[in-house]
Each structure stands twice: as C-alpha cells, then as structure tokens.
mmCIF file of C-alpha atoms in Angstrom:
data_model
loop_
_atom_site.group_PDB
_atom_site.id
_atom_site.type_symbol
_atom_site.label_atom_id
_atom_site.label_comp_id
_atom_site.label_asym_id
_atom_site.label_seq_id
_atom_site.Cartn_x
_atom_site.Cartn_y
_atom_site.Cartn_z
ATOM 1 C CA UNK A 1 -29.272 114.576 -61.366
ATOM 2 C CA UNK A 2 -26.367 115.308 -60.966
ATOM 3 C CA UNK A 3 -24.733 111.833 -61.519
ATOM 4 C CA UNK A 4 -27.059 112.009 -65.109
ATOM 5 C CA UNK A 5 -24.767 115.440 -65.317
ATOM 6 C CA UNK A 6 -21.819 113.931 -65.015
ATOM 7 C CA UNK A 7 -22.257 110.891 -67.538
ATOM 8 C CA UNK A 8 -23.643 113.806 -69.871
ATOM 9 C CA UNK A 9 -20.384 116.085 -69.475
ATOM 10 C CA UNK A 10 -18.584 112.719 -70.302
ATOM 11 C CA UNK A 11 -20.162 111.977 -73.499
ATOM 12 C CA UNK A 12 -19.884 115.363 -74.569
ATOM 13 C CA UNK A 13 -15.891 115.132 -73.686
ATOM 14 C CA UNK A 14 -15.468 111.541 -75.442
ATOM 15 C CA UNK A 15 -16.908 112.971 -78.689
ATOM 16 C CA UNK A 16 -14.211 115.492 -79.304
ATOM 17 C CA UNK A 17 -11.489 112.837 -78.291
ATOM 18 C CA UNK A 18 -9.348 111.038 -81.064
ATOM 19 C CA UNK A 19 -6.790 109.201 -78.885
ATOM 20 C CA UNK A 20 -6.007 112.446 -77.719
ATOM 21 C CA UNK A 21 -7.801 114.931 -75.481
ATOM 22 C CA UNK A 22 -7.622 118.960 -76.067
ATOM 23 C CA UNK A 23 -6.849 120.542 -73.006
ATOM 24 C CA UNK A 24 -7.956 124.030 -71.974
ATOM 25 C CA UNK A 25 -5.266 124.309 -68.570
ATOM 26 C CA UNK A 26 -6.251 128.292 -67.796
ATOM 27 C CA UNK A 27 -9.386 129.944 -67.217
ATOM 28 C CA UNK A 28 -8.863 132.253 -69.987
ATOM 29 C CA UNK A 29 -8.962 129.775 -72.812
ATOM 30 C CA UNK A 30 -11.756 128.390 -71.490
ATOM 31 C CA UNK A 31 -13.902 131.453 -70.995
ATOM 32 C CA UNK A 32 -12.736 131.650 -75.114
ATOM 33 C CA UNK A 33 -14.271 128.782 -75.532
ATOM 34 C CA UNK A 34 -17.627 129.334 -73.702
ATOM 35 C CA UNK A 35 -18.260 131.744 -76.500
ATOM 36 C CA UNK A 36 -19.806 127.563 -78.984
ATOM 37 C CA UNK A 37 -22.974 126.863 -77.636
ATOM 38 C CA UNK A 38 -21.970 123.169 -78.023
ATOM 39 C CA UNK A 39 -19.198 123.743 -75.471
ATOM 40 C CA UNK A 40 -21.744 122.462 -72.719
ATOM 41 C CA UNK A 41 -19.240 123.432 -69.621
ATOM 42 C CA UNK A 42 -19.913 126.434 -67.332
ATOM 43 C CA UNK A 43 -16.517 125.804 -64.681
ATOM 44 C CA UNK A 44 -13.410 125.545 -65.438
ATOM 45 C CA UNK A 45 -13.302 123.501 -62.087
ATOM 46 C CA UNK A 46 -15.564 121.256 -62.770
ATOM 47 C CA UNK A 47 -14.234 120.460 -66.421
ATOM 48 C CA UNK A 48 -10.775 119.286 -65.217
ATOM 49 C CA UNK A 49 -12.652 117.108 -62.569
ATOM 50 C CA UNK A 50 -14.537 115.763 -65.353
ATOM 51 C CA UNK A 51 -11.302 115.540 -67.860
ATOM 52 C CA UNK A 52 -9.350 113.720 -65.093
ATOM 53 C CA UNK A 53 -12.101 111.092 -64.457
ATOM 54 C CA UNK A 54 -12.709 110.426 -67.990
ATOM 55 C CA UNK A 55 -8.915 109.958 -68.507
ATOM 56 C CA UNK A 56 -9.100 107.395 -65.805
ATOM 57 C CA UNK A 57 -12.014 105.645 -66.545
ATOM 58 C CA UNK A 58 -10.188 105.198 -70.152
ATOM 59 C CA UNK A 59 -7.208 104.302 -68.396
ATOM 60 C CA UNK A 60 -8.892 101.706 -66.687
ATOM 61 C CA UNK A 61 -10.575 100.238 -70.221
ATOM 62 C CA UNK A 62 -6.820 100.154 -71.322
ATOM 63 C CA UNK A 63 -7.150 103.078 -73.787
ATOM 64 C CA UNK A 64 -4.047 105.162 -74.365
ATOM 65 C CA UNK A 65 -5.288 108.686 -74.120
ATOM 66 C CA UNK A 66 -2.506 111.350 -75.179
ATOM 67 C CA UNK A 67 -2.718 115.184 -73.679
ATOM 68 C CA UNK A 68 -2.268 118.339 -75.641
ATOM 69 C CA UNK A 69 -2.951 122.045 -75.014
ATOM 70 C CA UNK A 70 -5.648 123.429 -76.573
ATOM 71 C CA UNK A 71 -5.544 126.944 -78.059
ATOM 72 C CA UNK A 72 -8.648 129.002 -78.743
ATOM 73 C CA UNK A 73 -6.767 131.286 -80.963
ATOM 74 C CA UNK A 74 -5.242 128.489 -82.675
ATOM 75 C CA UNK A 75 -8.376 126.532 -83.091
ATOM 76 C CA UNK A 76 -10.462 130.023 -84.183
ATOM 77 C CA UNK A 77 -7.401 130.039 -87.238
ATOM 78 C CA UNK A 78 -7.644 126.382 -88.033
ATOM 79 C CA UNK A 79 -11.543 126.484 -88.610
ATOM 80 C CA UNK A 80 -11.659 129.705 -90.720
ATOM 81 C CA UNK A 81 -8.506 128.109 -93.180
ATOM 82 C CA UNK A 82 -10.682 124.957 -93.359
ATOM 83 C CA UNK A 83 -13.967 125.932 -93.714
ATOM 84 C CA UNK A 84 -14.801 123.998 -90.219
ATOM 85 C CA UNK A 85 -18.130 125.238 -87.983
ATOM 86 C CA UNK A 86 -15.924 125.920 -84.778
ATOM 87 C CA UNK A 87 -19.194 125.131 -82.963
ATOM 88 C CA UNK A 88 -19.566 122.208 -83.460
ATOM 89 C CA UNK A 89 -17.582 119.139 -81.556
ATOM 90 C CA UNK A 90 -16.965 117.628 -84.453
ATOM 91 C CA UNK A 91 -14.514 120.317 -85.457
ATOM 92 C CA UNK A 92 -12.694 120.186 -82.001
ATOM 93 C CA UNK A 93 -12.201 116.569 -82.728
ATOM 94 C CA UNK A 94 -10.933 117.291 -85.887
ATOM 95 C CA UNK A 95 -8.316 120.375 -84.507
ATOM 96 C CA UNK A 96 -7.204 117.763 -81.677
ATOM 97 C CA UNK A 97 -6.839 114.870 -84.219
ATOM 98 C CA UNK A 98 -4.121 117.846 -85.932
ATOM 99 C CA UNK A 99 -2.537 118.555 -82.375
ATOM 100 C CA UNK A 100 -1.340 115.152 -82.083
ATOM 101 C CA UNK A 101 0.428 115.284 -85.312
ATOM 102 C CA UNK A 102 1.877 118.848 -85.020
ATOM 103 C CA UNK A 103 1.701 119.603 -81.386
ATOM 104 C CA UNK A 104 3.430 118.572 -77.891
ATOM 105 C CA UNK A 105 1.662 115.820 -76.444
ATOM 106 C CA UNK A 106 2.078 114.129 -72.986
ATOM 107 C CA UNK A 107 0.678 110.240 -72.492
ATOM 108 C CA UNK A 108 -1.605 110.068 -70.002
ATOM 109 C CA UNK A 109 -0.010 107.716 -67.262
ATOM 110 C CA UNK A 110 -2.389 107.801 -64.447
ATOM 111 C CA UNK A 111 -1.040 110.856 -62.473
ATOM 112 C CA UNK A 112 -3.177 113.486 -61.542
ATOM 113 C CA UNK A 113 -3.921 116.354 -64.100
ATOM 114 C CA UNK A 114 -2.033 118.554 -61.743
ATOM 115 C CA UNK A 115 1.125 116.672 -62.102
ATOM 116 C CA UNK A 116 1.054 116.021 -65.681
ATOM 117 C CA UNK A 117 0.148 120.042 -66.093
ATOM 118 C CA UNK A 118 3.332 120.869 -65.836
ATOM 119 C CA UNK A 119 4.997 118.540 -68.204
ATOM 120 C CA UNK A 120 2.814 119.208 -70.546
ATOM 121 C CA UNK A 121 3.206 123.067 -70.727
ATOM 122 C CA UNK A 122 6.923 122.231 -70.526
ATOM 123 C CA UNK A 123 6.511 120.325 -73.443
ATOM 124 C CA UNK A 124 4.823 123.315 -75.414
ATOM 125 C CA UNK A 125 7.658 125.639 -74.387
ATOM 126 C CA UNK A 126 10.130 123.167 -75.703
ATOM 127 C CA UNK A 127 8.520 123.144 -78.716
ATOM 128 C CA UNK A 128 7.984 126.811 -79.460
ATOM 129 C CA UNK A 129 11.802 127.054 -78.229
ATOM 130 C CA UNK A 130 12.588 124.929 -80.884
ATOM 131 C CA UNK A 131 10.706 126.257 -83.712
ATOM 132 C CA UNK A 132 11.551 129.858 -82.545
ATOM 133 C CA UNK A 133 15.563 129.594 -82.850
ATOM 134 C CA UNK A 134 15.324 126.827 -85.824
ATOM 135 C CA UNK A 135 13.008 130.062 -87.881
ATOM 136 C CA UNK A 136 16.122 132.066 -86.760
ATOM 137 C CA UNK A 137 18.734 130.074 -88.011
ATOM 138 C CA UNK A 138 17.182 129.565 -91.255
ATOM 139 C CA UNK A 139 16.685 133.486 -91.826
ATOM 140 C CA UNK A 140 20.790 133.474 -91.366
ATOM 141 C CA UNK A 141 21.158 132.341 -94.971
ATOM 142 C CA UNK A 142 24.284 131.594 -96.751
ATOM 143 C CA UNK A 143 27.854 132.610 -95.932
ATOM 144 C CA UNK A 144 28.677 135.546 -98.812
ATOM 145 C CA UNK A 145 32.316 134.433 -98.239
ATOM 146 C CA UNK A 146 31.863 130.518 -99.331
ATOM 147 C CA UNK A 147 28.042 130.113 -99.769
ATOM 148 C CA UNK A 148 27.567 127.651 -97.130
ATOM 149 C CA UNK A 149 24.256 127.285 -95.570
ATOM 150 C CA UNK A 150 24.870 129.269 -91.692
ATOM 151 C CA UNK A 151 22.315 127.428 -89.767
ATOM 152 C CA UNK A 152 23.179 123.895 -91.027
ATOM 153 C CA UNK A 153 26.880 124.797 -90.201
ATOM 154 C CA UNK A 154 25.947 126.127 -87.081
ATOM 155 C CA UNK A 155 24.083 122.889 -86.465
ATOM 156 C CA UNK A 156 26.231 120.402 -87.105
ATOM 157 C CA UNK A 157 29.271 122.678 -84.944
ATOM 158 C CA UNK A 158 26.809 122.000 -82.032
ATOM 159 C CA UNK A 159 26.015 118.936 -82.292
ATOM 160 C CA UNK A 160 29.932 117.730 -82.525
ATOM 161 C CA UNK A 161 30.366 120.082 -79.269
ATOM 162 C CA UNK A 162 27.509 118.525 -77.622
ATOM 163 C CA UNK A 163 28.830 115.209 -77.888
ATOM 164 C CA UNK A 164 32.391 115.975 -76.492
ATOM 165 C CA UNK A 165 30.604 117.547 -73.713
ATOM 166 C CA UNK A 166 28.836 113.766 -73.113
ATOM 167 C CA UNK A 167 31.408 112.097 -74.268
ATOM 168 C CA UNK A 168 34.314 113.568 -71.168
ATOM 169 C CA UNK A 169 31.697 114.133 -68.485
ATOM 170 C CA UNK A 170 31.195 111.768 -65.784
ATOM 171 C CA UNK A 171 29.124 108.611 -66.227
ATOM 172 C CA UNK A 172 25.600 109.054 -64.077
ATOM 173 C CA UNK A 173 23.406 111.282 -64.781
ATOM 174 C CA UNK A 174 23.646 114.562 -66.308
ATOM 175 C CA UNK A 175 21.809 117.953 -66.406
ATOM 176 C CA UNK A 176 22.616 120.348 -68.918
ATOM 177 C CA UNK A 177 21.486 123.845 -69.372
ATOM 178 C CA UNK A 178 22.126 125.876 -72.335
ATOM 179 C CA UNK A 179 21.129 130.020 -72.379
ATOM 180 C CA UNK A 180 22.088 132.348 -75.307
ATOM 181 C CA UNK A 181 21.235 135.839 -74.856
ATOM 182 C CA UNK A 182 19.765 138.002 -77.579
ATOM 183 C CA UNK A 183 16.816 140.222 -78.924
ATOM 184 C CA UNK A 184 14.212 139.880 -77.961
ATOM 185 C CA UNK A 185 14.676 137.621 -75.370
ATOM 186 C CA UNK A 186 17.069 134.944 -73.941
ATOM 187 C CA UNK A 187 16.607 131.501 -74.942
ATOM 188 C CA UNK A 188 16.467 128.401 -71.949
ATOM 189 C CA UNK A 189 16.798 124.771 -73.584
ATOM 190 C CA UNK A 190 17.723 122.013 -71.142
ATOM 191 C CA UNK A 191 19.079 118.210 -71.714
ATOM 192 C CA UNK A 192 18.840 115.244 -69.183
ATOM 193 C CA UNK A 193 21.347 112.773 -70.168
ATOM 194 C CA UNK A 194 21.147 109.385 -67.803
ATOM 195 C CA UNK A 195 23.284 106.133 -68.094
ATOM 196 C CA UNK A 196 21.177 103.124 -68.538
ATOM 197 C CA UNK A 197 22.333 99.476 -66.899
ATOM 198 C CA UNK A 198 25.104 98.880 -69.742
ATOM 199 C CA UNK A 199 26.519 102.722 -69.025
ATOM 200 C CA UNK A 200 24.908 103.676 -72.546
ATOM 201 C CA UNK A 201 23.505 107.371 -72.801
ATOM 202 C CA UNK A 202 19.900 107.671 -72.817
ATOM 203 C CA UNK A 203 18.472 111.204 -74.201
ATOM 204 C CA UNK A 204 14.946 112.273 -74.620
ATOM 205 C CA UNK A 205 15.435 113.318 -78.555
ATOM 206 C CA UNK A 206 13.139 116.207 -78.227
ATOM 207 C CA UNK A 207 15.055 117.727 -75.441
ATOM 208 C CA UNK A 208 18.434 116.885 -77.494
ATOM 209 C CA UNK A 209 17.282 118.750 -80.634
ATOM 210 C CA UNK A 210 15.952 121.676 -78.913
ATOM 211 C CA UNK A 211 19.023 122.063 -77.008
ATOM 212 C CA UNK A 212 21.246 121.680 -80.098
ATOM 213 C CA UNK A 213 19.497 124.121 -81.947
ATOM 214 C CA UNK A 214 20.074 126.585 -79.050
ATOM 215 C CA UNK A 215 23.432 126.089 -79.061
ATOM 216 C CA UNK A 216 23.402 126.805 -82.609
ATOM 217 C CA UNK A 217 21.805 129.718 -82.643
ATOM 218 C CA UNK A 218 24.530 131.006 -80.746
ATOM 219 C CA UNK A 219 27.175 130.255 -82.239
ATOM 220 C CA UNK A 220 26.031 131.315 -85.353
ATOM 221 C CA UNK A 221 24.667 135.162 -84.156
ATOM 222 C CA UNK A 222 27.791 135.411 -81.694
ATOM 223 C CA UNK A 223 25.190 135.963 -79.431
ATOM 224 C CA UNK A 224 26.217 135.601 -75.827
ATOM 225 C CA UNK A 225 25.577 132.494 -73.616
ATOM 226 C CA UNK A 226 27.049 129.666 -72.427
ATOM 227 C CA UNK A 227 26.109 125.838 -71.131
ATOM 228 C CA UNK A 228 26.363 124.281 -67.768
ATOM 229 C CA UNK A 229 26.347 120.631 -66.722
ATOM 230 C CA UNK A 230 25.558 119.088 -63.593
ATOM 231 C CA UNK A 231 26.649 115.331 -63.081
ATOM 232 C CA UNK A 232 25.891 113.378 -60.241
ATOM 233 C CA UNK A 233 26.611 109.785 -59.182
ATOM 234 C CA UNK A 234 26.226 107.788 -56.182
ATOM 235 C CA UNK A 235 28.806 107.863 -53.623
ATOM 236 C CA UNK A 236 30.611 110.778 -55.544
ATOM 237 C CA UNK A 237 29.441 114.842 -54.686
ATOM 238 C CA UNK A 238 27.921 116.294 -57.548
ATOM 239 C CA UNK A 239 30.296 118.580 -59.614
ATOM 240 C CA UNK A 240 29.354 121.659 -61.624
ATOM 241 C CA UNK A 241 30.876 123.598 -63.958
ATOM 242 C CA UNK A 242 30.416 125.009 -67.841
ATOM 243 C CA UNK A 243 31.804 127.186 -70.579
ATOM 244 C CA UNK A 244 30.718 130.404 -72.335
ATOM 245 C CA UNK A 245 30.288 130.769 -75.985
ATOM 246 C CA UNK A 246 32.775 132.205 -77.501
ATOM 247 C CA UNK A 247 32.905 132.552 -81.007
ATOM 248 C CA UNK A 248 32.545 129.179 -83.307
ATOM 249 C CA UNK A 249 33.255 127.208 -80.037
ATOM 250 C CA UNK A 250 33.172 127.222 -75.983
ATOM 251 C CA UNK A 251 35.675 128.918 -73.655
ATOM 252 C CA UNK A 252 36.453 126.960 -69.884
ATOM 253 C CA UNK A 253 34.498 128.969 -67.286
ATOM 254 C CA UNK A 254 36.754 128.821 -63.769
ATOM 255 C CA UNK A 255 35.829 127.573 -60.676
ATOM 256 C CA UNK A 256 35.356 130.678 -59.215
ATOM 257 C CA UNK A 257 33.264 131.857 -62.000
ATOM 258 C CA UNK A 258 30.684 128.641 -61.420
ATOM 259 C CA UNK A 259 30.377 128.909 -58.267
ATOM 260 C CA UNK A 260 29.812 132.833 -58.154
ATOM 261 C CA UNK A 261 27.497 132.153 -60.690
ATOM 262 C CA UNK A 262 25.513 129.085 -58.380
ATOM 263 C CA UNK A 263 25.949 131.269 -55.565
ATOM 264 C CA UNK A 264 24.595 134.609 -56.208
ATOM 265 C CA UNK A 265 21.224 135.674 -56.063
ATOM 266 C CA UNK A 266 20.166 137.100 -59.687
ATOM 267 C CA UNK A 267 17.912 139.489 -58.204
ATOM 268 C CA UNK A 268 19.677 140.961 -55.430
ATOM 269 C CA UNK A 269 23.435 140.089 -55.741
ATOM 270 C CA UNK A 270 23.600 138.609 -52.891
ATOM 271 C CA UNK A 271 26.056 135.392 -51.842
ATOM 272 C CA UNK A 272 24.073 132.741 -51.205
ATOM 273 C CA UNK A 273 25.370 129.728 -49.083
ATOM 274 C CA UNK A 274 26.946 126.795 -51.437
ATOM 275 C CA UNK A 275 24.885 123.565 -51.629
ATOM 276 C CA UNK A 276 26.275 120.969 -49.371
ATOM 277 C CA UNK A 277 27.381 118.097 -51.299
ATOM 278 C CA UNK A 278 28.880 119.669 -54.841
ATOM 279 C CA UNK A 279 31.820 120.444 -56.470
ATOM 280 C CA UNK A 280 32.283 123.444 -58.497
ATOM 281 C CA UNK A 281 35.185 122.669 -60.622
ATOM 282 C CA UNK A 282 36.623 123.461 -64.011
ATOM 283 C CA UNK A 283 35.381 121.396 -67.275
ATOM 284 C CA UNK A 284 37.680 118.678 -68.557
ATOM 285 C CA UNK A 285 38.989 119.330 -71.692
ATOM 286 C CA UNK A 286 36.677 118.646 -74.887
ATOM 287 C CA UNK A 287 39.829 118.018 -77.254
ATOM 288 C CA UNK A 288 38.523 120.669 -79.316
ATOM 289 C CA UNK A 289 40.502 123.956 -80.988
ATOM 290 C CA UNK A 290 37.476 125.297 -82.924
ATOM 291 C CA UNK A 291 37.535 125.118 -86.843
ATOM 292 C CA UNK A 292 37.160 128.446 -86.897
ATOM 293 C CA UNK A 293 38.719 129.587 -90.458
ATOM 294 C CA UNK A 294 40.176 132.614 -90.616
ATOM 295 C CA UNK A 295 38.916 135.514 -92.152
ATOM 296 C CA UNK A 296 35.292 133.400 -92.436
ATOM 297 C CA UNK A 297 33.308 134.853 -90.027
ATOM 298 C CA UNK A 298 29.820 133.470 -89.328
ATOM 299 C CA UNK A 299 28.282 135.889 -86.783
ATOM 300 C CA UNK A 300 26.142 138.655 -87.072
ATOM 301 C CA UNK A 301 28.186 141.055 -84.376
#
C-alpha cells in the first residue's frame, strides 16, 4: 500500500514538471499550497523526500531537470492575471514553466536536496538584489546638468572599476564582496573569479551583473559602501585588501583598516585572532584617477 501511495505521489509530481520543478522549500509555503484540493501532499517532509526520489529517477533516465523556487503568493497572482484555475496541476505546470524563463533555477546534479537548496536560495537572493538595485538605478533618471542617464553612466563606471580590480589582482582564485549601505537596507553582492588552466579569468555572468549593478548604485547615490577582495593561490598566503566607495571612484583601505574589519567581532566589537596564512594588505594601484568632472555631480548626497 505504501509503495502504491509513493507511485501515486510521484505521478502527481510528474504532471507538474515541464523540465523544471517548482519546489516548496519551507513549511509555510507548503501549508499555503494545501488549500488546493488537487495538491495531494499532507506532509512537507514526505513531499521533499518524494521530490528528491523523482529527481533521482529522472536523472537516472538521462532527463535534465532544473529546480526553481515555487512561491504560492506569486502563483496565485499569476493565476489571477492569466485567468487560470489555481486548483489544477496544469496551472501549476504552466507557472513552473514561466519560472524557468523568468526566475532563478539550479540544475539538479544528483546532490541531496539539503545541499542543493542553499544554492537555489542564493540564486534567488542574487536575482532579487539585482532587480532591486536595477530598479533604483533606473529611478535616478537623467542628470540635470548634461542630460546623461545617471544609472547607465554609473554602470559603465562600475564595469571599468571591476575590470581594473581583476586586472591588477593576483592570479588564482578571487572572492569579491561589494556592500552598499543606505535606505532601506544594506545590499551585498558576491563575485567569484577563478583562473582556468590557460590563465583566463572565469566569471559567473549572473554574479558579475549583480556585483556591477550594486557597485553602480553605490557610485551613483554616493551611499557608504566598499569592496573587499580575497585572493588565493597555491603555496602563498591569501591576500585580503579593499576600497571604500568615494565619489565616483574607489579609495584604498589601509592594511590596518582591512585588519580591523576582519579581526573585529561585528556584534560585540571584540578583537578576533587573525586567520593564519592571511596577509591583510593595501590594494594595488588601479591606475584610475576617477573621471569625475568638476561641478558635475550625479550623486544624491
């Protein structure tokens, strides 16, 4: 009987997959979907177990499946806008297909769901951060002095700065973090840059776009912010250094400032022992003077 029930649940899941599986990652979202009679699951733990079994079965058959976050509120809104009955598996399949083209997805590669979920959530956070920063940039409009699109100019400037940072950094693996403070919250963007066997820098396009957009927002609004980079290469200590956002460019942090930032507990203010094998140092010269034109300020103060 239990075996038959599992087969029935997996058949129900298959009806809602169109190459992409919309996943209810938490108990709250799962409970929200239980109001639909056609949603046949009663227990979130059982649901996740059956999802994982189905993903493994599809992978065994050579079928590629991507996983997306299924948001019940967005689903209800989608059904209202499209005139679909939300209490039908076909409607959920159509919404999931929409997620495959508009939302973040992660390909299932055989890992347990517990390992896959953090990547999926990170992808969703990255997209939300990019969309939010992009919206704020677009709202800045044009410069009253010259008519230039402020957001576009800031994005171009941010792209130039990121390129210089990567060009002047050591070869190896690089981990960059950009933070921009300001109402209503601090935005964070992370970028990984690794060298391939030929020495060429490999970037994740989505990460690079988000990082550049957040940096552009900081430059355009003059909100407090900064960039920290950690470079790692075999046989040598890691190097950590950074810059604060200043006007239309970047101002180097001193080695002491970087050390204090890494070796101070943010909550208590207490000192933390330095990490072994790490050099906290000043950044290389970016060779950049900052093309800020006197009397021409795109910031909002």
